[in-house]
Coordinates of C-alpha atoms and ligand atoms in Angstrom, one line a residue:
X1 CA -11.6 32.7 45.3
X2 CA -9.9 35.1 43.1
X3 CA -9.6 33.4 40.3
X4 CA -13.9 34.1 39.3
X5 CA -13.0 37.5 40.7
X6 CA -10.0 38.2 38.4
X7 CA -11.9 37.2 35.5
X8 CA -10.6 39.2 32.6
X9 CA -12.0 42.5 31.2
X10 CA -14.0 39.3 28.9
X11 CA -16.1 38.7 31.0
X12 CA -17.5 41.7 31.8
X13 CA -18.1 42.6 28.5
X14 CA -20.1 39.6 27.8
X15 CA -22.6 40.5 30.5
X16 CA -23.0 44.2 29.2
X17 CA -22.9 42.7 25.7
X18 CA -26.2 39.7 26.5
X19 CA -27.7 42.5 28.2
X20 CA -27.7 45.4 25.1
X21 CA -30.1 44.6 22.4
X22 CA -26.9 47.2 20.8
X23 CA -26.6 47.8 17.1
X24 CA -22.6 46.9 16.4
X25 CA -21.0 48.5 14.1
X26 CA -17.8 46.4 12.5
X27 CA -14.6 46.0 9.9
X28 CA -14.5 43.1 7.9
X29 CA -11.9 43.2 5.3
X30 CA -12.4 47.5 4.3
X31 CA -16.3 47.5 4.7
X32 CA -17.7 48.4 7.1
X33 CA -21.1 45.9 8.0
X34 CA -24.2 47.2 11.1
X35 CA -25.7 44.1 12.2
X36 CA -27.8 44.1 15.7
X37 CA -26.1 42.8 18.2
X38 CA -25.4 39.1 19.3
X39 CA -22.9 38.0 21.2
X40 CA -19.2 37.2 19.9
X41 CA -17.5 33.6 20.2
X42 CA -15.4 34.8 22.9
X43 CA -17.8 37.3 24.9
X44 CA -20.2 33.8 25.0
X45 CA -17.1 31.9 25.3
X46 CA -16.0 34.2 28.4
X47 CA -19.5 34.9 30.5
X48 CA -19.3 31.2 30.5
X49 CA -16.2 30.6 32.7
X50 CA -16.8 30.9 36.1
X51 CA -19.8 28.7 35.6
X52 CA -17.8 26.2 34.9
X53 CA -15.4 26.5 37.4
X54 CA -17.7 27.0 39.8
X55 CA -19.3 23.8 39.1
X56 CA -15.5 21.3 38.6
X57 CA -14.6 23.5 41.7
X58 CA -17.9 21.9 43.8
X59 CA -17.3 18.4 41.6
X60 CA -14.4 18.0 43.1
X61 CA -14.6 18.6 46.6
X62 CA -18.4 16.8 46.8
X63 CA -16.9 14.2 45.1
X64 CA -12.9 14.1 44.6
X65 CA -12.5 10.7 46.7
X66 CA -15.1 8.7 45.3
X67 CA -13.5 6.0 43.0
X68 CA -14.7 6.0 39.4
X69 CA -12.4 3.0 38.1
X70 CA -10.2 0.6 38.4
X71 CA -6.7 -0.1 36.3
X72 CA -5.1 -3.9 35.6
X73 CA -1.5 -4.9 34.7
X74 CA -2.9 -5.3 31.0
X75 CA -4.8 -1.7 30.2
X76 CA -0.6 -0.4 31.6
X77 CA 0.3 -2.6 29.1
X78 CA -2.6 -2.0 26.5
X79 CA -1.6 1.6 25.7
X80 CA -4.0 3.2 28.3
X81 CA -6.9 1.7 27.0
X82 CA -10.3 2.7 28.6
X83 CA -9.1 4.4 31.7
X84 CA -10.9 7.7 32.8
X85 CA -8.4 10.0 33.4
X86 CA -8.9 12.6 30.9
X87 CA -12.0 15.7 31.2
X88 CA -12.8 16.8 27.4
X89 CA -15.9 18.3 27.3
X90 CA -15.8 18.7 23.6
X91 CA -17.4 14.9 22.4
X92 CA -17.9 11.7 23.9
X93 CA -17.4 8.9 22.0
X94 CA -19.6 5.8 22.9
X95 CA -18.8 2.2 21.8
X96 CA -21.4 1.4 19.9
X97 CA -23.5 4.6 19.4
X98 CA -20.6 6.9 17.9
X99 CA -19.7 10.8 18.5
X100 CA -21.9 13.3 20.2
X101 CA -20.4 16.8 19.8
X102 CA -22.0 17.8 23.2
X103 CA -24.3 15.5 23.1
X104 CA -25.2 15.8 20.3
X105 CA -24.8 13.0 17.1
X106 CA -23.3 14.2 13.7
X107 CA -27.4 13.7 12.1
X108 CA -28.2 16.0 15.2
X109 CA -25.3 18.9 14.1
X110 CA -26.3 18.5 10.2
X111 CA -30.2 19.5 10.9
X112 CA -29.3 21.8 13.7
X113 CA -26.3 24.0 12.5
X114 CA -25.8 26.9 10.1
X115 CA -25.7 25.7 7.2
X116 CA -23.4 27.6 3.9
X117 CA -25.7 29.7 1.3
X118 CA -27.8 27.1 -0.8
X119 CA -25.9 24.1 0.8
X120 CA -27.9 21.2 3.5
X121 CA -24.1 20.2 5.2
X122 CA -23.3 22.0 7.9
X123 CA -20.6 24.4 8.8
X124 CA -17.3 23.8 10.4
X125 CA -17.7 26.7 12.0
X126 CA -20.8 26.7 13.8
X127 CA -18.9 23.1 15.2
X128 CA -16.8 25.4 16.7
X129 CA -18.5 27.6 18.2
X130 CA -20.4 24.2 19.4
X131 CA -17.2 22.5 20.6
X132 CA -15.9 25.2 22.5
X133 CA -19.2 26.6 24.2
X134 CA -21.9 24.0 23.9
X135 CA -24.5 25.9 22.7
X136 CA -26.0 25.8 18.8
X137 CA -24.6 29.4 17.1
X138 CA -26.8 31.5 15.3
X139 CA -26.4 32.0 11.3
X140 CA -25.8 35.2 12.2
X141 CA -23.2 34.6 15.2
X142 CA -21.8 31.6 12.0
X143 CA -21.4 34.6 9.0
X144 CA -19.0 36.9 12.0
X145 CA -17.2 33.8 12.8
X146 CA -15.9 32.4 8.7
X147 CA -16.1 36.7 8.7
X148 CA -13.3 36.6 11.0
X149 CA -11.3 33.8 10.5
X150 CA -11.2 34.8 6.4
X151 CA -10.1 38.4 8.1
X152 CA -7.2 36.7 10.0
X153 CA -6.1 34.4 7.8
X154 CA -2.4 36.4 5.9
X155 CA 0.3 33.5 6.4
X156 CA 3.3 35.4 8.2
X157 CA 5.9 35.3 4.4
X158 CA 8.7 33.7 6.3
X159 CA 5.8 30.5 6.7
X160 CA 5.6 30.9 2.6
X161 CA 9.3 30.2 1.5
X162 CA 9.6 27.9 4.2
X163 CA 6.9 25.5 2.5
X164 CA 8.6 26.9 -0.5
X165 CA 11.7 25.4 0.2
X166 CA 10.7 22.4 0.8
X167 CA 10.9 19.3 -1.2
X168 CA 8.5 17.9 -3.2
X169 CA 8.9 14.5 -1.9
X170 CA 8.6 15.6 2.0
X171 CA 5.8 14.7 2.8
X172 CA 2.5 17.2 3.2
X173 CA 2.5 16.2 6.9
X174 CA 5.4 16.3 7.7
X175 CA 5.6 20.3 6.4
X176 CA 1.9 21.0 7.7
X177 CA 3.7 20.7 10.9
X178 CA 6.4 22.1 10.1
X179 CA 4.1 25.9 9.1
X180 CA 2.3 25.3 12.1
X181 CA 5.7 25.2 14.4
X182 CA 7.2 27.8 13.0
X183 CA 3.1 30.9 13.7
X184 CA 4.5 30.4 17.4
X185 CA 6.5 33.0 15.9
X186 CA 3.6 35.1 15.9
X187 CA 2.3 33.2 19.1
X188 CA -0.3 36.0 21.4
X189 CA 0.3 33.9 23.8
X190 CA 4.3 32.8 24.0
X191 CA 4.7 36.7 23.8
X192 CA 2.9 37.5 27.3
X193 CA 3.4 34.7 28.7
X194 CA 7.6 35.9 28.7
X195 CA 6.4 38.9 29.6
X196 CA 4.3 38.0 32.5
X197 CA 1.2 37.2 32.2
X198 CA -2.1 35.9 35.3
X199 CA -2.9 32.7 34.4
X200 CA -6.8 34.6 34.3
X201 CA -5.6 35.7 31.0
X202 CA -4.3 32.2 30.0
X203 CA -7.6 31.1 28.6
X204 CA -7.6 35.5 26.6
X205 CA -4.2 34.0 24.6
X206 CA -4.8 30.9 24.1
X207 CA -8.0 31.8 22.2
X208 CA -7.0 34.3 20.3
X209 CA -4.0 32.0 19.0
X210 CA -6.5 29.2 18.2
X211 CA -8.1 31.8 16.4
X212 CA -5.2 33.0 14.2
X213 CA -3.9 29.5 13.5
X214 CA -7.0 28.0 12.3
X215 CA -8.2 31.0 10.0
X216 CA -4.2 30.3 8.7
X217 CA -4.3 26.1 8.0
X218 CA -6.6 26.5 4.9
X219 CA -3.8 29.0 3.1
X220 CA -1.4 26.2 4.9
X221 CA -2.9 24.0 3.5
X222 CA -3.3 24.6 0.5
X223 CA -0.1 26.1 -0.4
X224 CA 1.5 22.4 0.6
X225 CA -0.9 21.3 -1.7
X226 CA -0.5 23.9 -4.8
X227 CA 3.3 23.7 -3.9
X228 CA 3.8 19.8 -4.3
X229 CA 1.2 19.2 -6.6
X230 CA 0.9 22.1 -8.7
X231 CA 1.8 25.3 -9.8
X232 CA 2.8 26.9 -5.9
X233 CA 0.5 29.1 -7.1
X234 CA -2.7 30.4 -4.2
X235 CA -5.5 32.3 -4.1
X236 CA -6.3 34.8 -2.1
X237 CA -9.1 33.8 0.9
X238 CA -12.5 35.1 -0.2
X239 CA -13.2 37.4 2.8
X240 CA -16.7 37.4 2.2
X241 CA -16.7 33.7 2.0
X242 CA -17.3 30.8 4.5
X243 CA -14.2 28.6 6.0
X244 CA -14.6 25.3 3.7
X245 CA -15.6 27.1 0.7
X246 CA -11.3 29.6 0.9
X247 CA -10.3 25.7 1.6
X248 CA -12.0 24.9 -1.5
X249 CA -11.2 27.7 -3.4
X250 CA -7.7 27.6 -2.4
X251 CA -7.3 23.9 -3.5
X252 CA -8.4 24.9 -6.4
X253 CA -11.7 23.0 -6.5
X254 CA -14.1 25.4 -5.8
X255 CA -15.7 25.6 -9.5
X256 CA -17.9 22.5 -8.0
X257 CA -19.8 23.2 -5.0
X258 CA -20.4 19.5 -4.8
X259 CA -16.8 19.5 -3.8
X260 CA -17.7 22.8 -1.5
X261 CA -20.3 21.0 0.6
X262 CA -18.4 17.4 1.2
X263 CA -15.2 19.5 2.5
X264 CA -18.3 21.2 4.6
X265 CA -19.1 17.9 6.0
X266 CA -15.4 16.6 5.9
X267 CA -14.1 19.4 8.1
X268 CA -17.0 19.1 11.3
X269 CA -17.5 15.2 10.7
X270 CA -13.2 14.6 11.1
X271 CA -12.8 17.8 14.2
X272 CA -12.8 15.9 17.3
X273 CA -13.5 12.2 18.2
X274 CA -13.1 12.9 23.0
X275 CA -9.7 13.4 24.7
X276 CA -8.1 9.8 24.1
X277 CA -6.9 9.6 20.6
X278 CA -3.1 10.8 20.0
X279 CA -3.6 13.7 18.0
X280 CA -6.0 14.8 20.4
X281 CA -4.3 13.3 23.9
X282 CA -1.3 14.8 22.3
X283 CA -1.9 18.2 21.3
X284 CA -3.5 18.1 25.6
X285 CA -0.9 16.8 26.7
X286 CA 1.7 18.9 24.9
X287 CA -0.2 22.2 25.8
X288 CA -1.0 21.6 29.8
X289 CA 2.7 22.6 29.8
X290 CA 1.6 25.5 28.4
X291 CA 3.4 25.3 25.2
X292 CA 0.9 27.2 22.6
X293 CA -1.0 26.1 21.0
X294 CA 0.5 26.4 17.5
X295 CA 3.5 23.9 19.6
X296 CA 0.5 22.2 20.9
X297 CA -1.6 21.2 17.9
X298 CA 1.9 20.7 16.0
X299 CA 2.3 18.5 18.5
X300 CA -1.2 16.7 17.9
X301 CA -0.3 16.8 14.0
X302 CA 2.9 14.7 14.2
X303 CA 0.5 12.1 15.5
X304 CA -2.3 12.7 13.0
X305 CA 0.7 12.2 10.7
X306 CA 0.8 7.9 12.1
X307 CA -0.5 5.5 10.0
X308 CA -2.3 3.8 13.1
X309 CA -4.6 7.4 13.2
X310 CA -5.0 9.7 10.4
X311 CA -2.7 8.5 7.8
X312 CA -5.2 6.1 7.8
X313 CA -7.2 8.0 5.0
X314 CA -4.1 7.8 2.8
X315 CA -3.8 4.7 3.7
X316 CA -6.8 3.4 2.7
X317 CA -7.0 4.6 -1.4
X318 CA -3.6 2.9 -1.4
X319 CA -5.0 -0.2 -1.1
X320 CA -8.3 -0.2 -2.5
X321 CA -6.2 1.2 -5.3
X322 CA -4.0 -1.3 -5.5
X323 CA -7.2 -3.8 -4.8
X324 CA -8.4 -2.2 -8.0
X325 CA -5.4 -3.5 -10.1
X326 CA -5.6 -6.6 -8.7
X327 CA -9.1 -7.6 -8.8
X328 CA -9.3 -5.1 -12.2
X329 CA -13.9 -5.2 -12.6
X330 CA -14.2 -8.6 -10.3
X331 CA -15.5 -7.0 -7.9
X332 CA -17.5 -10.9 -6.8
X333 CA -18.2 -11.8 -3.7
X334 CA -15.5 -14.2 -3.1
X335 CA -13.0 -11.7 -5.5
X336 CA -12.5 -9.3 -2.3
X337 CA -12.5 -11.8 0.5
X338 CA -9.5 -13.4 -1.8
X339 CA -7.9 -10.2 -1.6
X340 CA -8.7 -8.9 2.5
X341 CA -7.6 -12.4 3.6
X342 CA -4.2 -11.8 0.8
X343 CA -3.7 -8.6 3.0
X344 CA -4.4 -10.2 6.5
X345 CA -2.2 -13.2 5.2
X346 CA 0.2 -11.3 4.8
X347 CA 0.6 -10.0 7.9
X348 CA -0.4 -6.2 7.0
X349 CA -3.8 -4.3 9.3
X350 CA -6.4 -3.7 6.5
X351 CA -6.7 -0.1 6.5
X352 CA -9.6 1.7 7.6
X353 CA -11.1 -1.0 9.8
X354 CA -10.9 -1.4 13.5
X355 CA -10.9 1.4 16.2
X356 CA -9.5 1.6 19.6
X357 CA -13.3 2.6 21.1
X358 CA -16.2 1.8 19.1
X359 CA -17.9 -1.4 18.1
X360 CA -20.1 -1.1 15.9
X361 CA -19.5 1.2 11.7
X362 CA -18.5 5.1 12.7
X363 CA -21.5 7.0 12.3
X364 CA -18.6 9.4 10.4
X365 CA -18.3 5.9 7.6
X366 CA -21.9 6.6 7.7
X367 CA -22.7 9.9 6.9
X368 CA -19.6 9.4 4.3
X369 CA -21.7 6.8 2.6
X370 CA -24.7 8.4 2.7
X371 CA -22.7 11.4 0.9
X372 CA -21.6 9.1 -2.1
X373 CA -24.5 7.8 -2.2
X374 CA -26.4 10.8 -3.3
X375 CA -23.4 12.4 -5.2
X376 CA -21.9 9.5 -7.0
X377 CA -23.5 6.6 -6.4
X378 CA -22.4 5.0 -9.8
X379 CA -18.2 5.9 -9.2
X380 CA -16.4 2.5 -8.9
X381 CA -14.0 3.4 -6.3
X382 CA -17.2 4.2 -4.3
X383 CA -18.9 0.7 -5.4
X384 CA -15.5 -1.0 -4.4
X385 CA -15.9 0.2 -1.3
X386 CA -19.8 -0.6 -0.3
X387 CA -18.3 -3.9 -1.6
X388 CA -15.6 -3.7 0.9
X389 CA -18.1 -2.5 3.6
X390 CA -19.9 -5.7 2.5
X391 CA -17.6 -8.4 3.2
X392 CA -14.5 -7.5 5.5
X393 CA -16.2 -7.3 8.5
X394 CA -17.1 -10.9 8.0
X395 CA -13.1 -12.1 7.2
X396 CA -12.3 -10.0 10.1
X397 CA -15.0 -11.3 12.4
X398 CA -13.2 -14.7 10.8
X399 CA -9.8 -14.0 11.4
X400 CA -10.7 -13.1 15.4
X401 CA -8.3 -11.0 16.4
X402 CA -9.4 -7.1 16.1
X403 CA -12.0 -6.6 18.4
X404 CA -14.2 -4.0 16.4
X405 CA -13.7 -5.3 12.9
X406 CA -16.5 -2.5 11.8
X407 CA -15.3 0.3 9.6
X408 CA -14.0 3.7 11.0
X409 CA -14.3 7.1 9.7
X410 CA -10.8 6.8 6.9
X411 CA -12.0 4.4 5.4
X412 CA -14.9 6.1 3.6
X413 CA -13.6 9.6 2.8
X414 CA -10.8 9.0 -0.1
X415 CA -13.1 7.4 -2.3
X416 CA -14.7 11.1 -2.1
X417 CA -11.6 13.1 -2.8
X418 CA -11.3 10.9 -5.6
X419 CA -14.0 11.4 -7.2
X420 CA -13.1 15.5 -7.7
X421 CA -10.4 15.0 -8.8
X422 CA -8.3 15.4 -5.4
X423 CA -6.2 11.8 -6.3
X424 CA -2.9 13.0 -4.0
X425 CA -3.4 10.7 -1.5
X426 CA -0.5 11.9 0.0
X427 CA -2.3 15.1 1.0
X428 CA -4.9 13.4 2.3
X429 CA -4.3 13.7 6.1
X430 CA -3.6 17.4 5.5
X431 CA -7.0 18.0 5.5
X432 CA -7.7 15.7 8.3
X433 CA -5.3 17.9 10.3
X434 CA -7.1 21.4 9.6
X435 CA -10.2 19.7 11.0
X436 CA -8.9 17.9 13.8
X437 CA -7.4 22.2 14.7
X438 CA -11.2 22.4 14.7
X439 CA -12.1 19.6 17.0
X440 CA -8.8 20.1 19.7
X441 CA -7.5 23.7 19.9
X442 CA -11.7 24.0 21.9
X443 CA -10.2 21.7 24.6
X444 CA -7.3 23.7 24.9
X445 CA -8.9 26.8 25.9
X446 CA -11.3 25.4 28.3
X447 CA -8.1 23.2 29.4
X448 CA -6.9 27.0 30.1
X449 CA -9.7 28.5 31.4
X450 CA -10.2 26.1 34.0
X451 CA -6.7 26.1 35.4
X452 CA -5.9 22.7 34.5
X453 CA -3.0 20.4 35.5
X454 CA 0.5 19.9 33.8
X455 CA -0.3 16.3 32.6
X456 CA 2.0 14.2 33.9
X457 CA 0.6 10.6 34.9
X458 CA 2.1 7.7 36.1
X459 CA 4.9 5.0 35.1
X460 CA 7.0 2.2 36.1
X461 CA 9.2 -0.1 35.2
X462 CA 8.3 -3.7 34.3
X463 CA 9.9 -5.3 38.0
X464 CA 7.5 -3.1 39.7
X465 CA 4.5 -4.1 37.8
X466 CA 5.8 -8.0 38.9
X467 CA 5.9 -7.1 42.7
X468 CA 2.9 -4.6 42.0
X469 CA 0.8 -8.0 40.9
X470 CA 3.2 -10.1 43.7
X471 CA 4.3 -11.7 40.7
X472 CA 7.8 -13.5 40.6
X473 CA 10.2 -12.7 37.0
Ligands
CMX24 N1 -6.5 -5.5 9.9 C1 -6.1 -6.2 10.5 N2 -6.1 -6.2 12.0 C2 -6.5 -5.7 12.3 C3 -7.6 -5.0 12.8 C4 -7.2 -4.3 10.7 N3 -8.0 -3.0 10.2 N4 -7.6 -3.8 14.0 C5 -6.6 -4.2 14.7 N5 -6.1 -5.5 13.8 C6 -5.6 -6.3 14.5 C7 -4.9 -5.6 15.6 O1 -3.5 -4.9 15.1 C8 -3.9 -6.5 16.5 O2 -3.5 -6.9 17.0 P1 -1.9 -7.9 17.7 O3 -3.0 -8.5 18.4 O4 -1.6 -8.9 16.6 O5 -1.4 -6.6 17.6 C9 -5.7 -7.0 17.0 O6 -6.8 -6.5 16.0 C10 -6.4 -6.9 19.3 O7 -6.6 -4.9 17.9 P2 -7.9 -3.9 18.4 O8 -7.3 -4.6 20.3 O9 -9.3 -4.4 17.8 O10 -7.4 -2.6 18.1 P3 -6.4 -1.6 19.7 O11 -7.5 -0.6 19.7 O12 -5.1 -1.8 19.2 O13 -6.2 -1.1 17.3 C11 -6.5 0.6 15.5 C12 -7.2 -0.6 16.8 C13 -7.5 1.8 14.7 C14 -4.6 1.0 15.8 C15 -6.6 -0.8 14.5 O14 -7.9 -1.7 14.4 C16 -6.0 -0.3 13.6 O15 -5.0 -1.0 12.8 N6 -6.9 -0.3 11.9 C17 -6.7 0.2 11.0 C18 -5.5 1.5 10.9 C19 -6.7 2.0 10.6 O16 -7.9 2.5 10.3 N7 -6.5 3.2 12.1 C20 -7.6 5.0 11.8 C21 -8.4 4.3 13.0 C22 -8.6 5.6 13.1 C23 -8.2 6.8 13.6 O17 -7.7 7.4 14.0 O18 -8.4 7.8 12.3

């Protein structure tokens, strides 16, 4: 109906772009470039919208009343675990196999996505493209996306000043969330909505905001890092470099090419983990009220900052450091086992182990382990991590509580970062947050493009649940 017909000019431009083998003239940072025309990300996505809307409409019309699951009382009291009620196009998490981004495993992405100059790791720009469109971009499309993000990277002065005024004792994640919230001031979506726009235009403003937001995150993250731990000076974004290079450079680590490669891998694998995890779900939920991408992402970041979710990567390094202090150079099986039991007996969780969905070693852990085996095989902390990997699953199984005794993504990331000198673990979740934006914002754009409704599951009180199951309390 009208939604499909009223599609914005971007859709028309997209079909024109595809039919014309034209040459494109552009400017990035004042420099004109000439290149064979390839569709931009916005054009590519715009061209998909009518088909996607039709697919969903057909699916709902023909099968809308079919039952797709049942809900037990345990699930209602158990954090909604396993209840199918969210739509998330970018990735699906299999409990045994791990994550697939648009059907592609992490090794597939490492093979298929364009790499950085002279590097082996995929560029997160390519993953963003894949998550939004389901298509693997060309080298040129990815280079143009890098240039576009670099061109949009300037952070408003008042946001920089906000960060500069934060006490160093305010956790970096709280500072990050504050800065992202403050970017609301620049929101194209919020401004357009206040003026009054047609629903069919929501996605374009969401797209523009998401691109701006992502582009500014490295500078914001680096400002927090340089303010809290160094001299407060942040390098300019280099307009001819990729996103991960710029993040590494602004943090102060780009001289080491391996660190830049690590950032490419890190930002790619931490991006998306389907829709039910706290940060993805929170972004999606807040976005469903048509809050701007800035406010929606800030909500997700606040969730990521919890120790059972993203903050676990900070917790892991702290826990490993304490273990090292306690056991010294004795990395024997018995010594690691004792330490694990002392953690469990103290009523604490073993950080970096367990998962709400996964039931095997997280492939994101595996890819980081492979990176370590290649780049830092003799690092003492990597050796400790490897020993914990050998012993912890057995101890956790014997402990008998966790449904998944295997490591998740957070069990490995800190050890890689500390090896290159990024030792301030309280900062780690900010890097996770930069990456998570690349996963949750594509879905927000898709939600707005296909007209997803405001989210509003049903809640009941305990008395009502008791009645429902025929129990007397
Ligand atoms: N160490 C000790 N106990 C653990 C555990 C661990 N690593 N993982 C789970 N358990 C315990 C739970 O606390 C729970 O105990 P209670 O019954 O006393 O409440 C029991 O095992 C059952 O939990 P589960 O169903 O296996 O796991 P959940 O889905 O409830 O929770 C998670 C998943 C990740 C929060 C949990 O495994 C955990 O706390 N892990 C450590 C923190 C961590 O690494 N978080 C990062 C996850 C990845 C991410 O989101 O970034």
